């Protein structure tokens, strides 16, 4: 596979004085903003662990109470991209291999993980996979791990499902997720809209994999069992994070901040927006990221008013505001961090006021985050402050300031309408002045605690003065200067 020219150039031009753990500690002593969990830099953050996943299976079985639960893992991608496990399947199993299935029986506590039969050719090309039997049971903590496939009706998978229905008593319910499967960078809200749109397409009309699963089970077991949706139940579990999840999201949020900080330090007039995304992504992966949580949004000048500007194709100009929204993913968990900063190192007077106003709105909202508060309450606080500064709803204020975050960047709430301890949300007010080609959004990840909240993404400044101070510092992707600098490029017409 070919290496990206941008990434290759970055790797070849890195200065020797990259940001190491001692370097971060030295910065902290000087009062510079540094991620709290810099102790992890150069190390692998702790995994969630077998006990976490066992606890999630038990919680789901307790919540549903009867019937049987069937969950499908993700499949090998058709394209040459890395496999990333389906979110709900990983939540319950911690299994990273494709082609697996899970069977749970709430009344008896029985649990069976089905893994693909060993294939020497696949092992030769892709490496060893999870084994059936004692080795797989020890690695996953799941009571029984069997080799089985759903490619044949005579498979032991179908025999075990039939036997489980017999053991589950009078309630012959098969619980499955009706919601579209979630895979890396996917969120239930966007996936649902995409699925509905494809079904309405006159030239397509297909459902997704979850629809096919539901239809197949109805055909196989519809005469003896009811097929019901567990999506809302598992979403409600996911909405309240365990201590293990909180520590992982904290780490992901802080390396997101490290990536933003390096991109901010690397920002120069004449660069493409995509170059800042490349710097951030390199930083993410250098600190343990396995993937990106969502496509990078790097909007400079007029593109800062495009809320999800994914093209990242504009040449940045001095005086532009850059709205950068980007975060990594580790073990199916992500973050959601946005910063606004100036091309050229200093805000114009008008842009400084814009960023300060949005920062003030964000701080007012964060102060109000506590159990019992609703998103509507928080939205009113942010809007009231921005309106008092002259911004108009529907003209300059274009979105609400909060959503849940966790395995998905827009994590589901499970129907919960007010904040509870253990929830993780974003606070992201924004103001967009389209006619003047400048916008601002500032976003951080917030943990709801028993008495208030904690900001998990503290490793990168967001206030105008602190942003300008950060931009004076050398970053790990210091661009070439003088004779080594590339010639200026013309503005993209795309």
mmCIF file of N, CA, C and O in Angstrom, residues 255-346:
data_model
loop_
_atom_site.group_PDB
_atom_site.id
_atom_site.type_symbol
_atom_site.label_atom_id
_atom_site.label_comp_id
_atom_site.label_asym_id
_atom_site.label_seq_id
_atom_site.Cartn_x
_atom_site.Cartn_y
_atom_site.Cartn_z
ATOM 1 N N UNK A 255 -5.504 12.917 24.202
ATOM 2 C CA UNK A 255 -4.658 12.835 23.006
ATOM 3 C C UNK A 255 -5.323 13.577 21.843
ATOM 4 O O UNK A 255 -4.627 14.058 20.943
ATOM 5 N N UNK A 256 -6.652 13.704 21.885
ATOM 6 C CA UNK A 256 -7.307 14.593 20.919
ATOM 7 C C UNK A 256 -6.785 16.010 21.092
ATOM 8 O O UNK A 256 -6.473 16.717 20.116
ATOM 9 N N UNK A 257 -6.647 16.439 22.346
ATOM 10 C CA UNK A 257 -6.115 17.781 22.623
ATOM 11 C C UNK A 257 -4.667 17.920 22.171
ATOM 12 O O UNK A 257 -4.266 18.966 21.632
ATOM 13 N N UNK A 258 -3.868 16.881 22.364
ATOM 14 C CA UNK A 258 -2.483 16.927 21.894
ATOM 15 C C UNK A 258 -2.439 17.105 20.381
ATOM 16 O O UNK A 258 -1.632 17.874 19.846
ATOM 17 N N UNK A 259 -3.321 16.386 19.666
ATOM 18 C CA UNK A 259 -3.383 16.517 18.212
ATOM 19 C C UNK A 259 -3.785 17.910 17.778
ATOM 20 O O UNK A 259 -3.201 18.487 16.845
ATOM 21 N N UNK A 260 -4.791 18.472 18.457
ATOM 22 C CA UNK A 260 -5.210 19.838 18.140
ATOM 23 C C UNK A 260 -4.077 20.821 18.409
ATOM 24 O O UNK A 260 -3.826 21.739 17.605
ATOM 25 N N UNK A 261 -3.391 20.659 19.533
ATOM 26 C CA UNK A 261 -2.312 21.583 19.884
ATOM 27 C C UNK A 261 -1.207 21.557 18.841
ATOM 28 O O UNK A 261 -0.675 22.611 18.446
ATOM 29 N N UNK A 262 -0.840 20.360 18.367
ATOM 30 C CA UNK A 262 0.211 20.279 17.350
ATOM 31 C C UNK A 262 -0.253 20.872 16.028
ATOM 32 O O UNK A 262 0.524 21.518 15.316
ATOM 33 N N UNK A 263 -1.509 20.667 15.662
ATOM 34 C CA UNK A 263 -2.039 21.260 14.431
ATOM 35 C C UNK A 263 -2.041 22.783 14.524
ATOM 36 O O UNK A 263 -1.700 23.485 13.560
ATOM 37 N N UNK A 264 -2.427 23.301 15.682
ATOM 38 C CA UNK A 264 -2.445 24.761 15.878
ATOM 39 C C UNK A 264 -1.037 25.329 15.739
ATOM 40 O O UNK A 264 -0.817 26.348 15.080
ATOM 41 N N UNK A 265 -0.063 24.662 16.343
ATOM 42 C CA UNK A 265 1.317 25.149 16.258
ATOM 43 C C UNK A 265 1.871 25.062 14.834
ATOM 44 O O UNK A 265 2.751 25.832 14.453
ATOM 45 N N UNK A 266 1.361 24.135 14.053
ATOM 46 C CA UNK A 266 1.847 23.941 12.685
ATOM 47 C C UNK A 266 1.167 24.844 11.672
ATOM 48 O O UNK A 266 1.591 24.900 10.518
ATOM 49 N N UNK A 267 0.116 25.545 12.061
ATOM 50 C CA UNK A 267 -0.700 26.315 11.122
ATOM 51 C C UNK A 267 0.066 27.512 10.551
ATOM 52 O O UNK A 267 0.614 28.329 11.303
ATOM 53 N N UNK A 268 0.099 27.611 9.218
ATOM 54 C CA UNK A 268 0.736 28.727 8.530
ATOM 55 C C UNK A 268 -0.101 29.120 7.312
ATOM 56 O O UNK A 268 -0.757 28.277 6.702
ATOM 57 N N UNK A 269 -0.058 30.385 6.904
ATOM 58 C CA UNK A 269 -0.706 30.776 5.646
ATOM 59 C C UNK A 269 -0.123 29.979 4.482
ATOM 60 O O UNK A 269 1.067 29.644 4.468
ATOM 61 N N UNK A 270 -0.971 29.668 3.503
ATOM 62 C CA UNK A 270 -0.517 28.936 2.326
ATOM 63 C C UNK A 270 -0.660 27.441 2.419
ATOM 64 O O UNK A 270 -0.458 26.729 1.423
ATOM 65 N N UNK A 271 -0.984 26.934 3.596
ATOM 66 C CA UNK A 271 -1.181 25.489 3.747
ATOM 67 C C UNK A 271 -2.608 25.101 3.364
ATOM 68 O O UNK A 271 -3.538 25.908 3.453
ATOM 69 N N UNK A 272 -2.773 23.843 2.981
ATOM 70 C CA UNK A 272 -4.103 23.282 2.811
ATOM 71 C C UNK A 272 -4.685 22.926 4.177
ATOM 72 O O UNK A 272 -3.955 22.543 5.100
ATOM 73 N N UNK A 273 -5.974 23.020 4.299
ATOM 74 C CA UNK A 273 -6.659 22.603 5.536
ATOM 75 C C UNK A 273 -6.308 21.158 5.883
ATOM 76 O O UNK A 273 -6.131 20.809 7.058
ATOM 77 N N UNK A 274 -6.186 20.314 4.864
ATOM 78 C CA UNK A 274 -5.910 18.891 5.093
ATOM 79 C C UNK A 274 -4.566 18.656 5.767
ATOM 80 O O UNK A 274 -4.366 17.626 6.422
ATOM 81 N N UNK A 275 -3.629 19.588 5.635
ATOM 82 C CA UNK A 275 -2.328 19.414 6.280
ATOM 83 C C UNK A 275 -2.452 19.452 7.798
ATOM 84 O O UNK A 275 -1.732 18.736 8.510
ATOM 85 N N UNK A 276 -3.358 20.266 8.313
ATOM 86 C CA UNK A 276 -3.566 20.310 9.760
ATOM 87 C C UNK A 276 -4.183 19.004 10.249
ATOM 88 O O UNK A 276 -3.842 18.510 11.326
ATOM 89 N N UNK A 277 -5.093 18.439 9.442
ATOM 90 C CA UNK A 277 -5.667 17.137 9.808
ATOM 91 C C UNK A 277 -4.591 16.070 9.852
ATOM 92 O O UNK A 277 -4.603 15.186 10.726
ATOM 93 N N UNK A 278 -3.626 16.126 8.914
ATOM 94 C CA UNK A 278 -2.546 15.137 8.882
ATOM 95 C C UNK A 278 -1.669 15.230 10.125
ATOM 96 O O UNK A 278 -1.265 14.207 10.699
ATOM 97 N N UNK A 279 -1.368 16.454 10.557
ATOM 98 C CA UNK A 279 -0.563 16.642 11.768
ATOM 99 C C UNK A 279 -1.287 16.072 12.985
ATOM 100 O O UNK A 279 -0.701 15.357 13.808
ATOM 101 N N UNK A 280 -2.583 16.378 13.104
ATOM 102 C CA UNK A 280 -3.358 15.886 14.248
ATOM 103 C C UNK A 280 -3.446 14.369 14.235
ATOM 104 O O UNK A 280 -3.263 13.714 15.270
ATOM 105 N N UNK A 281 -3.701 13.792 13.058
ATOM 106 C CA UNK A 281 -3.851 12.338 12.967
ATOM 107 C C UNK A 281 -2.548 11.633 13.324
ATOM 108 O O UNK A 281 -2.536 10.612 14.017
ATOM 109 N N UNK A 282 -1.422 12.174 12.879
ATOM 110 C CA UNK A 282 -0.135 11.596 13.259
ATOM 111 C C UNK A 282 0.042 11.613 14.778
ATOM 112 O O UNK A 282 0.480 10.629 15.385
ATOM 113 N N UNK A 283 -0.318 12.728 15.394
ATOM 114 C CA UNK A 283 -0.192 12.851 16.848
ATOM 115 C C UNK A 283 -1.099 11.853 17.551
ATOM 116 O O UNK A 283 -0.704 11.231 18.548
ATOM 117 N N UNK A 284 -2.324 11.709 17.051
ATOM 118 C CA UNK A 284 -3.246 10.732 17.635
ATOM 119 C C UNK A 284 -2.605 9.345 17.644
ATOM 120 O O UNK A 284 -2.556 8.659 18.673
ATOM 121 N N UNK A 285 -2.123 8.929 16.485
ATOM 122 C CA UNK A 285 -1.633 7.555 16.339
ATOM 123 C C UNK A 285 -0.316 7.348 17.084
ATOM 124 O O UNK A 285 -0.040 6.248 17.567
ATOM 125 N N UNK A 286 0.470 8.405 17.186
ATOM 126 C CA UNK A 286 1.709 8.319 17.963
ATOM 127 C C UNK A 286 1.420 8.061 19.440
ATOM 128 O O UNK A 286 2.251 7.530 20.168
ATOM 129 N N UNK A 287 0.239 8.417 19.880
ATOM 130 C CA UNK A 287 -0.139 8.254 21.283
ATOM 131 C C UNK A 287 -1.165 7.144 21.502
ATOM 132 O O UNK A 287 -1.865 7.145 22.506
ATOM 133 N N UNK A 288 -1.252 6.208 20.564
ATOM 134 C CA UNK A 288 -2.045 5.004 20.796
ATOM 135 C C UNK A 288 -3.352 4.896 20.059
ATOM 136 O O UNK A 288 -4.050 3.886 20.207
ATOM 137 N N UNK A 289 -3.748 5.908 19.262
ATOM 138 C CA UNK A 289 -5.015 5.813 18.540
ATOM 139 C C UNK A 289 -4.959 4.694 17.503
ATOM 140 O O UNK A 289 -3.930 4.476 16.864
ATOM 141 N N UNK A 290 -6.070 4.001 17.351
ATOM 142 C CA UNK A 290 -6.174 2.918 16.374
ATOM 143 C C UNK A 290 -6.907 3.359 15.112
ATOM 144 O O UNK A 290 -6.799 2.733 14.065
ATOM 145 N N UNK A 291 -7.679 4.425 15.224
ATOM 146 C CA UNK A 291 -8.468 4.920 14.101
ATOM 147 C C UNK A 291 -8.877 6.351 14.424
ATOM 148 O O UNK A 291 -8.488 6.903 15.458
ATOM 149 N N UNK A 292 -9.662 6.956 13.541
ATOM 150 C CA UNK A 292 -10.236 8.268 13.832
ATOM 151 C C UNK A 292 -11.686 8.082 14.259
ATOM 152 O O UNK A 292 -12.376 7.178 13.801
ATOM 153 N N UNK A 293 -12.149 8.953 15.163
ATOM 154 C CA UNK A 293 -13.521 8.846 15.643
ATOM 155 C C UNK A 293 -14.532 9.331 14.629
ATOM 156 O O UNK A 293 -15.690 8.917 14.632
ATOM 157 N N UNK A 294 -14.086 10.238 13.737
ATOM 158 C CA UNK A 294 -14.929 10.781 12.676
ATOM 159 C C UNK A 294 -14.023 11.549 11.732
ATOM 160 O O UNK A 294 -12.875 11.869 12.076
ATOM 161 N N UNK A 295 -14.514 11.823 10.542
ATOM 162 C CA UNK A 295 -13.696 12.526 9.557
ATOM 163 C C UNK A 295 -13.327 13.911 10.066
ATOM 164 O O UNK A 295 -14.145 14.614 10.657
ATOM 165 N N UNK A 296 -12.085 14.301 9.797
ATOM 166 C CA UNK A 296 -11.604 15.610 10.241
ATOM 167 C C UNK A 296 -12.415 16.729 9.604
ATOM 168 O O UNK A 296 -12.736 16.691 8.416
ATOM 169 N N UNK A 297 -12.734 17.735 10.413
ATOM 170 C CA UNK A 297 -13.389 18.956 9.952
ATOM 171 C C UNK A 297 -12.402 20.090 10.184
ATOM 172 O O UNK A 297 -12.099 20.442 11.324
ATOM 173 N N UNK A 298 -11.854 20.625 9.102
ATOM 174 C CA UNK A 298 -10.909 21.747 9.199
ATOM 175 C C UNK A 298 -11.426 22.830 8.260
ATOM 176 O O UNK A 298 -11.198 22.770 7.050
ATOM 177 N N UNK A 299 -12.138 23.799 8.805
ATOM 178 C CA UNK A 299 -12.766 24.835 7.996
ATOM 179 C C UNK A 299 -12.129 26.190 8.224
ATOM 180 O O UNK A 299 -12.261 26.760 9.311
ATOM 181 N N UNK A 300 -11.453 26.714 7.216
ATOM 182 C CA UNK A 300 -10.827 28.032 7.334
ATOM 183 C C UNK A 300 -11.659 29.076 6.599
ATOM 184 O O UNK A 300 -12.329 28.778 5.605
ATOM 185 N N UNK A 301 -11.620 30.317 7.105
ATOM 186 C CA UNK A 301 -12.353 31.396 6.451
ATOM 187 C C UNK A 301 -13.818 31.054 6.270
ATOM 188 O O UNK A 301 -14.507 30.690 7.229
ATOM 189 N N UNK A 302 -14.346 31.113 5.037
ATOM 190 C CA UNK A 302 -15.762 30.818 4.807
ATOM 191 C C UNK A 302 -16.137 29.379 5.157
ATOM 192 O O UNK A 302 -17.284 29.104 5.514
ATOM 193 N N UNK A 303 -15.175 28.458 5.075
ATOM 194 C CA UNK A 303 -15.472 27.057 5.395
ATOM 195 C C UNK A 303 -15.735 26.846 6.880
ATOM 196 O O UNK A 303 -16.267 25.811 7.280
ATOM 197 N N UNK A 304 -15.342 27.817 7.708
ATOM 198 C CA UNK A 304 -15.638 27.725 9.133
ATOM 199 C C UNK A 304 -17.117 27.815 9.434
ATOM 200 O O UNK A 304 -17.554 27.481 10.538
ATOM 201 N N UNK A 305 -17.907 28.246 8.446
ATOM 202 C CA UNK A 305 -19.362 28.307 8.601
ATOM 203 C C UNK A 305 -20.059 27.062 8.076
ATOM 204 O O UNK A 305 -21.286 26.959 8.150
ATOM 205 N N UNK A 306 -19.289 26.126 7.517
ATOM 206 C CA UNK A 306 -19.839 24.845 7.058
ATOM 207 C C UNK A 306 -19.650 23.866 8.208
ATOM 208 O O UNK A 306 -18.527 23.453 8.495
ATOM 209 N N UNK A 307 -20.733 23.498 8.866
ATOM 210 C CA UNK A 307 -20.612 22.822 10.165
ATOM 211 C C UNK A 307 -19.832 21.518 10.089
ATOM 212 O O UNK A 307 -19.064 21.204 10.997
ATOM 213 N N UNK A 308 -20.026 20.747 9.032
ATOM 214 C CA UNK A 308 -19.284 19.498 8.859
ATOM 215 C C UNK A 308 -18.509 19.559 7.542
ATOM 216 O O UNK A 308 -18.725 18.760 6.629
ATOM 217 N N UNK A 309 -17.583 20.497 7.467
ATOM 218 C CA UNK A 309 -16.774 20.688 6.260
ATOM 219 C C UNK A 309 -15.707 19.589 6.201
ATOM 220 O O UNK A 309 -14.618 19.715 6.770
ATOM 221 N N UNK A 310 -16.000 18.511 5.480
ATOM 222 C CA UNK A 310 -15.095 17.359 5.436
ATOM 223 C C UNK A 310 -14.117 17.414 4.264
ATOM 224 O O UNK A 310 -13.162 16.622 4.209
ATOM 225 N N UNK A 311 -14.309 18.327 3.301
ATOM 226 C CA UNK A 311 -13.441 18.338 2.118
ATOM 227 C C UNK A 311 -12.019 18.798 2.462
ATOM 228 O O UNK A 311 -11.057 18.327 1.867
ATOM 229 N N UNK A 312 -11.886 19.748 3.366
ATOM 230 C CA UNK A 312 -10.563 20.194 3.851
ATOM 231 C C UNK A 312 -9.626 20.544 2.692
ATOM 232 O O UNK A 312 -8.442 20.178 2.697
ATOM 233 N N UNK A 313 -10.137 21.273 1.689
ATOM 234 C CA UNK A 313 -9.384 21.464 0.449
ATOM 235 C C UNK A 313 -9.006 22.911 0.156
ATOM 236 O O UNK A 313 -8.502 23.220 -0.915
ATOM 237 N N UNK A 314 -9.235 23.804 1.092
ATOM 238 C CA UNK A 314 -8.956 25.222 0.845
ATOM 239 C C UNK A 314 -7.535 25.582 1.290
ATOM 240 O O UNK A 314 -7.028 25.068 2.292
ATOM 241 N N UNK A 315 -6.892 26.482 0.547
ATOM 242 C CA UNK A 315 -5.607 27.045 0.969
ATOM 243 C C UNK A 315 -5.888 28.151 1.978
ATOM 244 O O UNK A 315 -6.641 29.094 1.698
ATOM 245 N N UNK A 316 -5.317 28.043 3.159
ATOM 246 C CA UNK A 316 -5.605 28.979 4.247
ATOM 247 C C UNK A 316 -4.868 30.304 4.050
ATOM 248 O O UNK A 316 -3.722 30.319 3.565
ATOM 249 N N UNK A 317 -5.516 31.394 4.427
ATOM 250 C CA UNK A 317 -4.962 32.723 4.250
ATOM 251 C C UNK A 317 -4.774 33.413 5.599
ATOM 252 O O UNK A 317 -5.531 33.172 6.545
ATOM 253 N N UNK A 318 -3.779 34.281 5.667
ATOM 254 C CA UNK A 318 -3.512 35.015 6.902
ATOM 255 C C UNK A 318 -4.761 35.806 7.320
ATOM 256 O O UNK A 318 -5.398 36.460 6.504
ATOM 257 N N UNK A 319 -5.088 35.720 8.607
ATOM 258 C CA UNK A 319 -6.263 36.402 9.137
ATOM 259 C C UNK A 319 -7.500 35.541 9.204
ATOM 260 O O UNK A 319 -8.478 35.897 9.882
ATOM 261 N N UNK A 320 -7.487 34.379 8.522
ATOM 262 C CA UNK A 320 -8.619 33.453 8.608
ATOM 263 C C UNK A 320 -8.768 32.908 10.023
ATOM 264 O O UNK A 320 -7.772 32.694 10.725
ATOM 265 N N UNK A 321 -9.994 32.671 10.426
ATOM 266 C CA UNK A 321 -10.252 31.768 11.544
ATOM 267 C C UNK A 321 -10.287 30.345 11.002
ATOM 268 O O UNK A 321 -10.816 30.106 9.912
ATOM 269 N N UNK A 322 -9.739 29.393 11.751
ATOM 270 C CA UNK A 322 -9.841 27.976 11.410
ATOM 271 C C UNK A 322 -10.672 27.289 12.486
ATOM 272 O O UNK A 322 -10.344 27.371 13.677
ATOM 273 N N UNK A 323 -11.745 26.641 12.084
ATOM 274 C CA UNK A 323 -12.552 25.828 12.994
ATOM 275 C C UNK A 323 -12.162 24.374 12.756
ATOM 276 O O UNK A 323 -12.415 23.821 11.686
ATOM 277 N N UNK A 324 -11.511 23.763 13.738
ATOM 278 C CA UNK A 324 -11.022 22.392 13.598
ATOM 279 C C UNK A 324 -11.707 21.486 14.603
ATOM 280 O O UNK A 324 -11.633 21.705 15.813
ATOM 281 N N UNK A 325 -12.356 20.442 14.085
ATOM 282 C CA UNK A 325 -13.156 19.499 14.874
ATOM 283 C C UNK A 325 -12.680 18.102 14.510
ATOM 284 O O UNK A 325 -12.906 17.635 13.393
ATOM 285 N N UNK A 326 -12.004 17.416 15.443
ATOM 286 C CA UNK A 326 -11.353 16.148 15.097
ATOM 287 C C UNK A 326 -11.015 15.408 16.378
ATOM 288 O O UNK A 326 -10.682 16.036 17.393
ATOM 289 N N UNK A 327 -11.088 14.074 16.350
ATOM 290 C CA UNK A 327 -10.731 13.259 17.518
ATOM 291 C C UNK A 327 -10.416 11.839 17.081
ATOM 292 O O UNK A 327 -10.903 11.365 16.053
ATOM 293 N N UNK A 328 -9.598 11.137 17.871
ATOM 294 C CA UNK A 328 -9.212 9.765 17.549
ATOM 295 C C UNK A 328 -10.172 8.734 18.155
ATOM 296 O O UNK A 328 -11.138 9.089 18.836
ATOM 297 N N UNK A 329 -9.836 7.475 17.911
ATOM 298 C CA UNK A 329 -10.606 6.371 18.488
ATOM 299 C C UNK A 329 -9.643 5.322 19.036
ATOM 300 O O UNK A 329 -8.631 5.005 18.402
ATOM 301 N N UNK A 330 -9.955 4.814 20.227
ATOM 302 C CA UNK A 330 -9.221 3.703 20.824
ATOM 303 C C UNK A 330 -10.235 2.720 21.391
ATOM 304 O O UNK A 330 -11.141 3.107 22.140
ATOM 305 N N UNK A 331 -10.102 1.463 21.010
ATOM 306 C CA UNK A 331 -10.994 0.411 21.509
ATOM 307 C C UNK A 331 -12.471 0.785 21.358
ATOM 308 O O UNK A 331 -13.275 0.603 22.275
ATOM 309 N N UNK A 332 -12.799 1.338 20.203
ATOM 310 C CA UNK A 332 -14.185 1.701 19.859
ATOM 311 C C UNK A 332 -14.711 2.910 20.631
ATOM 312 O O UNK A 332 -15.908 3.206 20.562
ATOM 313 N N UNK A 333 -13.875 3.619 21.367
ATOM 314 C CA UNK A 333 -14.302 4.824 22.094
ATOM 315 C C UNK A 333 -13.630 6.044 21.477
ATOM 316 O O UNK A 333 -12.461 6.010 21.093
ATOM 317 N N UNK A 334 -14.389 7.144 21.408
ATOM 318 C CA UNK A 334 -13.874 8.348 20.797
ATOM 319 C C UNK A 334 -14.092 9.545 21.716
ATOM 320 O O UNK A 334 -14.512 9.413 22.865
ATOM 321 N N UNK A 335 -13.794 10.708 21.193
ATOM 322 C CA UNK A 335 -13.978 11.975 21.891
ATOM 323 C C UNK A 335 -14.574 12.954 20.880
ATOM 324 O O UNK A 335 -14.981 12.550 19.787
ATOM 325 N N UNK A 336 -14.606 14.234 21.204
ATOM 326 C CA UNK A 336 -15.139 15.242 20.279
ATOM 327 C C UNK A 336 -14.637 16.610 20.731
ATOM 328 O O UNK A 336 -15.194 17.201 21.652
ATOM 329 N N UNK A 337 -13.574 17.072 20.086
ATOM 330 C CA UNK A 337 -12.908 18.305 20.501
ATOM 331 C C UNK A 337 -12.850 19.263 19.314
ATOM 332 O O UNK A 337 -12.511 18.858 18.199
ATOM 333 N N UNK A 338 -13.166 20.531 19.567
ATOM 334 C CA UNK A 338 -13.092 21.566 18.531
ATOM 335 C C UNK A 338 -12.363 22.786 19.082
ATOM 336 O O UNK A 338 -12.612 23.199 20.218
ATOM 337 N N UNK A 339 -11.503 23.341 18.251
ATOM 338 C CA UNK A 339 -10.833 24.591 18.594
ATOM 339 C C UNK A 339 -10.914 25.551 17.401
ATOM 340 O O UNK A 339 -10.969 25.114 16.248
ATOM 341 N N UNK A 340 -10.914 26.838 17.696
ATOM 342 C CA UNK A 340 -10.882 27.876 16.668
ATOM 343 C C UNK A 340 -9.635 28.713 16.870
ATOM 344 O O UNK A 340 -9.385 29.197 17.978
ATOM 345 N N UNK A 341 -8.848 28.892 15.808
ATOM 346 C CA UNK A 341 -7.560 29.578 15.927
ATOM 347 C C UNK A 341 -7.263 30.362 14.647
ATOM 348 O O UNK A 341 -7.857 30.106 13.589
ATOM 349 N N UNK A 342 -6.341 31.333 14.732
ATOM 350 C CA UNK A 342 -6.089 32.218 13.586
ATOM 351 C C UNK A 342 -4.943 31.731 12.702
ATOM 352 O O UNK A 342 -3.914 31.270 13.194
ATOM 353 N N UNK A 343 -5.105 31.879 11.390
ATOM 354 C CA UNK A 343 -3.988 31.644 10.479
ATOM 355 C C UNK A 343 -3.073 32.860 10.560
ATOM 356 O O UNK A 343 -3.517 34.001 10.396
ATOM 357 N N UNK A 344 -1.811 32.623 10.858
ATOM 358 C CA UNK A 344 -0.864 33.728 10.996
ATOM 359 C C UNK A 344 -0.485 34.029 12.427
ATOM 360 O O UNK A 344 0.395 34.852 12.678
ATOM 361 N N UNK A 345 -1.140 33.374 13.387
ATOM 362 C CA UNK A 345 -0.701 33.499 14.773
ATOM 363 C C UNK A 345 -1.413 34.518 15.626
ATOM 364 O O UNK A 345 -1.286 34.491 16.854
ATOM 365 N N UNK A 346 -2.172 35.444 15.018
ATOM 366 C CA UNK A 346 -2.878 36.448 15.804
ATOM 367 C C UNK A 346 -4.286 36.648 15.244
ATOM 368 O O UNK A 346 -4.492 36.704 14.042
#
